[in-house]
Each structure stands twice: as C-alpha cells, then as structure tokens.
CSV table of C-alpha atoms in Angstrom, one decimal:
chain,number,residue,atom,x,y,z
A,1,MET,CA,16.0,-24.8,13.1
A,2,VAL,CA,17.1,-26.5,9.8
A,3,GLY,CA,16.3,-29.9,11.4
A,4,PHE,CA,12.9,-28.7,12.5
A,5,ALA,CA,12.1,-27.3,9.0
A,6,ALA,CA,13.2,-30.6,7.5
A,7,GLU,CA,10.9,-32.5,9.9
A,8,GLN,CA,8.0,-30.3,8.7
A,9,GLY,CA,8.7,-31.5,5.2
A,10,ALA,CA,10.9,-28.6,3.9
A,11,THR,CA,13.2,-29.6,1.0
A,12,LEU,CA,14.6,-26.0,0.4
A,13,VAL,CA,15.8,-24.1,3.5
A,14,LEU,CA,17.0,-20.5,3.7
A,15,LEU,CA,19.0,-18.9,6.5
A,16,PRO,CA,19.2,-15.1,7.2
A,17,GLU,CA,21.9,-12.8,6.0
A,18,TYR,CA,25.0,-13.0,8.3
A,19,PHE,CA,23.3,-15.6,10.4
A,20,ALA,CA,26.5,-16.1,12.5
A,21,VAL,CA,28.2,-12.7,12.5
A,22,LEU,CA,25.7,-9.8,12.6
A,23,SER,CA,26.7,-6.9,14.9
A,24,ALA,CA,26.9,-3.1,15.0
A,25,ASP,CA,30.7,-3.6,14.8
A,26,GLU,CA,31.3,-3.7,11.1
A,27,THR,CA,34.8,-5.2,11.6
A,28,LEU,CA,33.4,-8.4,13.1
A,29,LYS,CA,32.8,-9.9,9.6
A,30,LEU,CA,36.5,-9.1,8.7
A,31,ARG,CA,37.7,-11.1,11.7
A,32,HIS,CA,35.4,-14.1,10.8
A,33,ALA,CA,35.9,-14.1,7.1
A,34,GLU,CA,36.8,-17.4,5.5
A,35,PRO,CA,38.7,-18.3,2.3
A,36,ALA,CA,36.4,-19.5,-0.5
A,37,GLY,CA,35.9,-23.3,-0.2
A,38,ASP,CA,36.8,-23.9,3.4
A,39,GLY,CA,36.3,-22.7,6.9
A,40,PRO,CA,34.1,-23.6,9.9
A,41,LEU,CA,31.0,-21.8,8.7
A,42,GLN,CA,31.2,-23.4,5.3
A,43,ARG,CA,31.8,-26.9,6.8
A,44,PHE,CA,28.9,-26.2,9.2
A,45,LEU,CA,26.5,-25.4,6.3
A,46,ALA,CA,27.6,-28.4,4.2
A,47,GLU,CA,27.0,-30.7,7.2
A,48,LEU,CA,23.6,-29.2,7.9
A,49,ALA,CA,22.5,-29.8,4.3
A,50,ARG,CA,23.9,-33.4,4.3
A,51,GLU,CA,22.5,-34.3,7.8
A,52,HIS,CA,19.0,-33.1,7.0
A,53,ALA,CA,18.9,-34.0,3.3
A,54,VAL,CA,17.8,-30.5,2.2
A,55,THR,CA,18.9,-27.9,-0.4
A,56,LEU,CA,20.3,-25.3,2.0
A,57,VAL,CA,20.7,-21.6,1.0
A,58,GLY,CA,23.0,-20.6,3.7
A,59,GLY,CA,22.1,-17.0,4.3
A,60,THR,CA,25.3,-15.2,3.9
A,61,ILE,CA,28.8,-15.5,5.3
A,62,PRO,CA,31.9,-13.3,4.9
A,63,ILE,CA,34.5,-14.5,2.3
A,64,VAL,CA,38.0,-13.0,2.2
A,65,THR,CA,39.1,-10.9,-0.7
A,66,ALA,CA,42.4,-9.5,-1.9
A,67,ASP,CA,41.7,-6.4,0.1
A,68,PRO,CA,42.1,-7.1,3.9
A,69,THR,CA,39.7,-4.3,4.7
A,70,ARG,CA,36.8,-5.7,2.8
A,71,VAL,CA,35.0,-9.1,2.4
A,72,ARG,CA,32.5,-10.5,-0.1
A,73,ASN,CA,29.0,-11.0,1.4
A,74,ALA,CA,28.5,-14.5,0.0
A,75,CYS,CA,25.3,-16.6,-0.2
A,76,LEU,CA,26.3,-20.2,-0.6
A,77,VAL,CA,24.0,-23.1,-1.6
A,78,TYR,CA,24.5,-26.7,-0.7
A,79,GLY,CA,22.9,-29.8,-2.0
A,80,VAL,CA,21.6,-32.8,-0.1
A,81,ASP,CA,25.1,-34.4,-0.4
A,82,GLY,CA,26.7,-31.4,1.3
A,83,LYS,CA,28.4,-30.3,-1.9
A,84,GLN,CA,28.3,-26.6,-2.8
A,85,LEU,CA,26.0,-25.9,-5.7
A,86,ALA,CA,26.3,-22.2,-6.2
A,87,ARG,CA,27.8,-19.0,-4.8
A,88,TYR,CA,26.2,-15.5,-5.1
A,89,ASP,CA,28.0,-12.4,-3.8
A,90,LYS,CA,25.8,-9.5,-2.9
A,91,LEU,CA,25.7,-7.0,-5.8
A,92,HIS,CA,24.1,-3.9,-4.2
A,93,LEU,CA,25.7,-2.5,-1.1
A,94,PHE,CA,23.5,-0.8,1.5
A,95,ASN,CA,23.9,2.9,1.8
A,96,LEU,CA,21.7,4.8,4.3
A,97,ASN,CA,22.0,8.2,5.9
A,98,LEU,CA,19.2,9.2,8.3
A,99,GLY,CA,21.4,11.3,10.6
A,100,ALA,CA,21.7,9.2,13.7
A,101,GLU,CA,21.3,6.0,11.7
A,102,SER,CA,23.7,5.5,8.9
A,103,PHE,CA,25.3,2.6,7.0
A,104,CYS,CA,27.8,2.4,4.2
A,105,GLU,CA,28.5,-1.3,3.4
A,106,ALA,CA,31.1,-0.4,0.7
A,107,ARG,CA,33.5,0.5,3.5
A,108,THR,CA,33.9,-3.2,4.5
A,109,ILE,CA,32.2,-5.2,1.6
A,110,GLU,CA,33.4,-5.7,-1.9
A,111,PRO,CA,30.4,-6.0,-4.3
A,112,GLY,CA,29.8,-9.1,-6.4
A,113,ASP,CA,30.0,-9.2,-10.1
A,114,LYS,CA,27.2,-11.3,-11.5
A,115,PRO,CA,23.6,-12.4,-10.8
A,116,ILE,CA,23.1,-16.1,-10.1
A,117,ALA,CA,20.2,-18.6,-10.4
A,118,LEU,CA,20.2,-22.3,-10.2
A,119,ASP,CA,18.1,-25.4,-10.7
A,120,THR,CA,17.1,-27.3,-7.5
A,121,PRO,CA,14.7,-30.1,-6.7
A,122,ALA,CA,12.2,-27.4,-5.5
A,123,GLY,CA,12.4,-25.5,-8.8
A,124,ARG,CA,14.6,-22.8,-10.3
A,125,VAL,CA,15.9,-20.5,-7.6
A,126,ALA,CA,17.1,-16.9,-8.0
A,127,LEU,CA,19.6,-15.7,-5.3
A,128,SER,CA,19.8,-12.2,-3.9
A,129,VAL,CA,20.6,-10.5,-0.6
A,130,CYS,CA,18.9,-7.8,1.4
A,131,TYR,CA,19.5,-4.4,-0.3
A,132,ASP,CA,19.3,-6.2,-3.7
A,133,LEU,CA,15.5,-6.3,-3.1
A,134,ARG,CA,15.2,-2.7,-4.1
A,135,PHE,CA,16.5,-3.2,-7.6
A,136,ALA,CA,13.8,-4.8,-9.7
A,137,GLU,CA,16.1,-4.9,-12.8
A,138,LEU,CA,18.2,-7.6,-11.1
A,139,TYR,CA,15.3,-10.1,-11.1
A,140,ARG,CA,14.4,-9.3,-14.8
A,141,ARG,CA,18.0,-10.3,-15.6
A,142,LEU,CA,17.5,-13.6,-13.8
A,143,LEU,CA,14.2,-14.7,-15.3
A,144,PRO,CA,12.8,-17.3,-15.7
A,145,PHE,CA,12.8,-18.6,-12.1
A,146,ASP,CA,10.2,-20.1,-9.7
A,147,ILE,CA,11.5,-19.1,-6.3
A,148,LEU,CA,13.3,-16.0,-5.2
A,149,CYS,CA,15.5,-16.5,-2.1
A,150,MET,CA,16.1,-13.4,0.0
A,151,PRO,CA,18.3,-13.6,3.1
A,152,ALA,CA,18.3,-10.2,4.8
A,153,ALA,CA,19.0,-8.0,7.8
A,154,PHE,CA,16.7,-5.0,7.1
A,155,THR,CA,17.0,-2.3,9.7
A,156,ALA,CA,14.0,-1.8,12.0
A,157,THR,CA,13.5,1.6,10.3
A,158,THR,CA,13.6,0.6,6.7
A,159,GLY,CA,11.9,-2.7,7.4
A,160,ARG,CA,8.8,-1.1,8.9
A,161,ALA,CA,8.5,1.1,5.9
A,162,HIS,CA,9.4,-1.1,3.0
A,163,TRP,CA,10.1,-4.8,3.7
A,164,GLU,CA,6.7,-6.4,3.1
A,165,VAL,CA,5.7,-4.2,0.2
A,166,LEU,CA,9.0,-4.9,-1.6
A,167,LEU,CA,8.7,-8.6,-1.1
A,168,ARG,CA,5.2,-8.7,-2.4
A,169,ALA,CA,6.1,-6.5,-5.3
A,170,ARG,CA,8.9,-8.8,-6.4
A,171,ALA,CA,6.6,-11.8,-6.1
A,172,ILE,CA,3.8,-10.2,-8.1
A,173,GLU,CA,6.0,-8.7,-10.9
A,174,ASN,CA,8.1,-11.9,-11.4
A,175,GLN,CA,5.1,-14.2,-10.7
A,176,CYS,CA,7.2,-16.3,-8.4
A,177,TYR,CA,7.4,-17.5,-4.8
A,178,VAL,CA,9.5,-15.3,-2.5
A,179,LEU,CA,11.2,-17.0,0.4
A,180,ALA,CA,12.6,-14.3,2.8
A,181,SER,CA,14.6,-15.1,5.9
A,182,ALA,CA,15.4,-12.0,8.0
A,183,GLN,CA,17.4,-11.2,11.1
A,184,GLY,CA,15.1,-9.8,13.7
A,185,GLY,CA,15.7,-8.2,17.1
A,186,VAL,CA,18.6,-6.4,18.9
A,187,HIS,CA,22.1,-7.5,18.1
A,188,PRO,CA,25.5,-6.9,19.8
A,189,GLY,CA,26.3,-3.2,19.9
A,190,GLY,CA,22.6,-2.3,19.8
A,191,ARG,CA,22.0,-2.9,16.1
A,192,CYS,CA,18.2,-3.4,15.5
A,193,THR,CA,16.8,-5.5,12.7
A,194,TYR,CA,13.2,-5.8,11.6
A,195,GLY,CA,12.7,-9.5,11.2
A,196,HIS,CA,9.4,-10.6,9.7
A,197,SER,CA,10.7,-13.6,7.8
A,198,MET,CA,7.9,-14.5,5.3
A,199,ILE,CA,6.9,-16.5,2.3
A,200,VAL,CA,4.9,-14.8,-0.5
A,201,ASP,CA,3.1,-16.6,-3.3
A,202,PRO,CA,3.1,-15.5,-7.0
A,203,TRP,CA,-0.2,-13.6,-6.4
A,204,GLY,CA,1.4,-11.5,-3.7
A,205,GLU,CA,-0.3,-13.3,-0.8
A,206,VAL,CA,1.7,-13.7,2.4
A,207,LEU,CA,1.6,-17.5,3.2
A,208,ASP,CA,3.5,-17.4,6.5
A,209,VAL,CA,5.3,-14.8,8.6
A,210,LEU,CA,7.5,-14.8,11.7
A,211,PRO,CA,7.5,-11.2,13.2
A,212,GLU,CA,10.7,-11.7,15.3
A,213,GLY,CA,12.8,-14.1,17.2
A,214,ALA,CA,13.9,-17.7,16.5
A,215,GLY,CA,11.6,-19.9,14.4
A,216,VAL,CA,10.7,-20.9,10.9
A,217,VAL,CA,8.2,-20.0,8.3
A,218,ILE,CA,7.1,-22.8,6.0
A,219,ALA,CA,4.8,-23.1,2.9
A,220,ASP,CA,4.4,-25.2,-0.2
A,221,ALA,CA,5.9,-23.7,-3.3
A,222,ASP,CA,3.2,-25.3,-5.5
A,223,PRO,CA,4.1,-25.6,-9.2
A,224,ALA,CA,0.4,-25.9,-10.1
A,225,ARG,CA,-0.3,-22.5,-8.3
A,226,LEU,CA,2.7,-21.0,-10.1
A,227,ALA,CA,1.4,-22.2,-13.5
A,228,GLN,CA,-2.1,-21.0,-12.8
A,229,VAL,CA,-1.1,-17.5,-11.9
A,230,ARG,CA,1.1,-17.3,-15.0
A,231,ARG,CA,-1.7,-18.7,-17.2
A,232,ASP,CA,-4.5,-16.5,-15.7
A,233,LEU,CA,-2.5,-13.3,-15.9
A,234,PRO,CA,0.3,-13.8,-18.4
A,235,ALA,CA,2.2,-10.6,-17.5
A,236,LEU,CA,5.6,-12.2,-18.1
A,237,ALA,CA,4.6,-13.4,-21.6
A,238,ASN,CA,3.2,-9.9,-22.3
A,239,ARG,CA,6.4,-8.0,-21.5
A,240,VAL,CA,7.4,-5.5,-24.2
A,241,LEU,CA,10.7,-4.1,-22.9
A,242,ASP,CA,13.7,-6.3,-22.0
C-alpha cells in the first residue's frame, strides 16, 4: 500500500495504529514489543520509507518499557533515507465501559510523556494516536502545524458515533489538514474496528474516505488552501486564551 500511495504521488504516508499487531488479545502487543531503535517492525518501516522515498508515519508499534506487563504505543516517523525522524508515544489511554464492550489500555500500555510535532517536506506535522483525538487541548499545545496525523483503531461503536465529527472538528479548530488512517473490520478474537480512513481539509471538508478494508486515501495538502482558510477566517490569530 505504501508503494501504491507513492506511485500516486504521495510524499507523506500514514499507516494505522497497531498496523501489525491488532487483536482482541491485549497480550499480543506484549509478545511483539521491540526495544527502541531496533526490531523487525522498525527495520520494516525504515526500509519502506527508503524504498519508496516517502516520509512515513508508521502507524504505531509496541515498544518495550521497564515494566514487562506494559508497552509504549509508539508512533515512529521515518525520512526518505530510512532514518528515524521522530517518536511520539500515545499520551491518552483509551478507557471505555459499555457493559459488554469495555477497554482499559492502562493495563497493558504505559502513557507517553510529551506531545510531538516535526517539520517534514510536506509541512509541519503534529502527531497523535486514536484516543488523543478527543482531547482538543493537545493540539493547542502543538500549534502551529499544517497537518495532523492520526493513526487509529476506533471501535465500531465509538467510530459510528464520533470518528468523523471529531476529525472534522480538529481540522476546523486548528485550521489544518487531518490525515487519519484507521483500522477497519473484524480482527483476531472478534475485535471490530470502524475504519473510515479519511483526509479532511482546513475548512472541515472530507477530501477522501475509505469506509473499510485495505486501500488508500489520498489528497493534496495544498499550502495555498491552508493559507487562504487562515486568511479568510483568522480564528487562530484571534485566539484570546492560551
């Protein structure tokens, strides 16, 4: 898929959260966790970026911690030369209790400690993961940025209710492009995710969407469009509270 996206002209590519290890079995990520800086998943991502000459935001992978019962949910970014440019560890850990459907990521994931944004050839990119999407203050801390990258695995239940409206809200309030790559379908153990990978422009318009299954969404993150929206409706410049 990375190769296909590159053939279509993509220079910035985003994979979904836990693209290689998503399951209803929460211990799977513990068994596949890698030390920071090396491991088969990290080598795979580095080679993909190098082979296809793209900036690759590698979804997330599990990275070992000092606690053998928990991992970091790490989003790694690689440049066109295959070198790691940045690492963001998911800050907000999913917590849901709907009776028959419940999640508590804190049991197996250690939260990150700081927000991360970086400069890329496509523009300044803010990193976040899945549940982070619900916390608008995170993105205010990261401003200014041009593109928000959001690898995710929203549940089918929460996705139907909230996914698109949250993505569009983050795009509108931060006047940025949102690139959201989402797991979609039924996974080992019966876990169901919502999918609907999409790209949203700074006006909140959905430019492309993939409801479910394997594929890509692609759009032009046009700097001129970004500047126009910020000029026509200068909400960021008009902020009063930090």
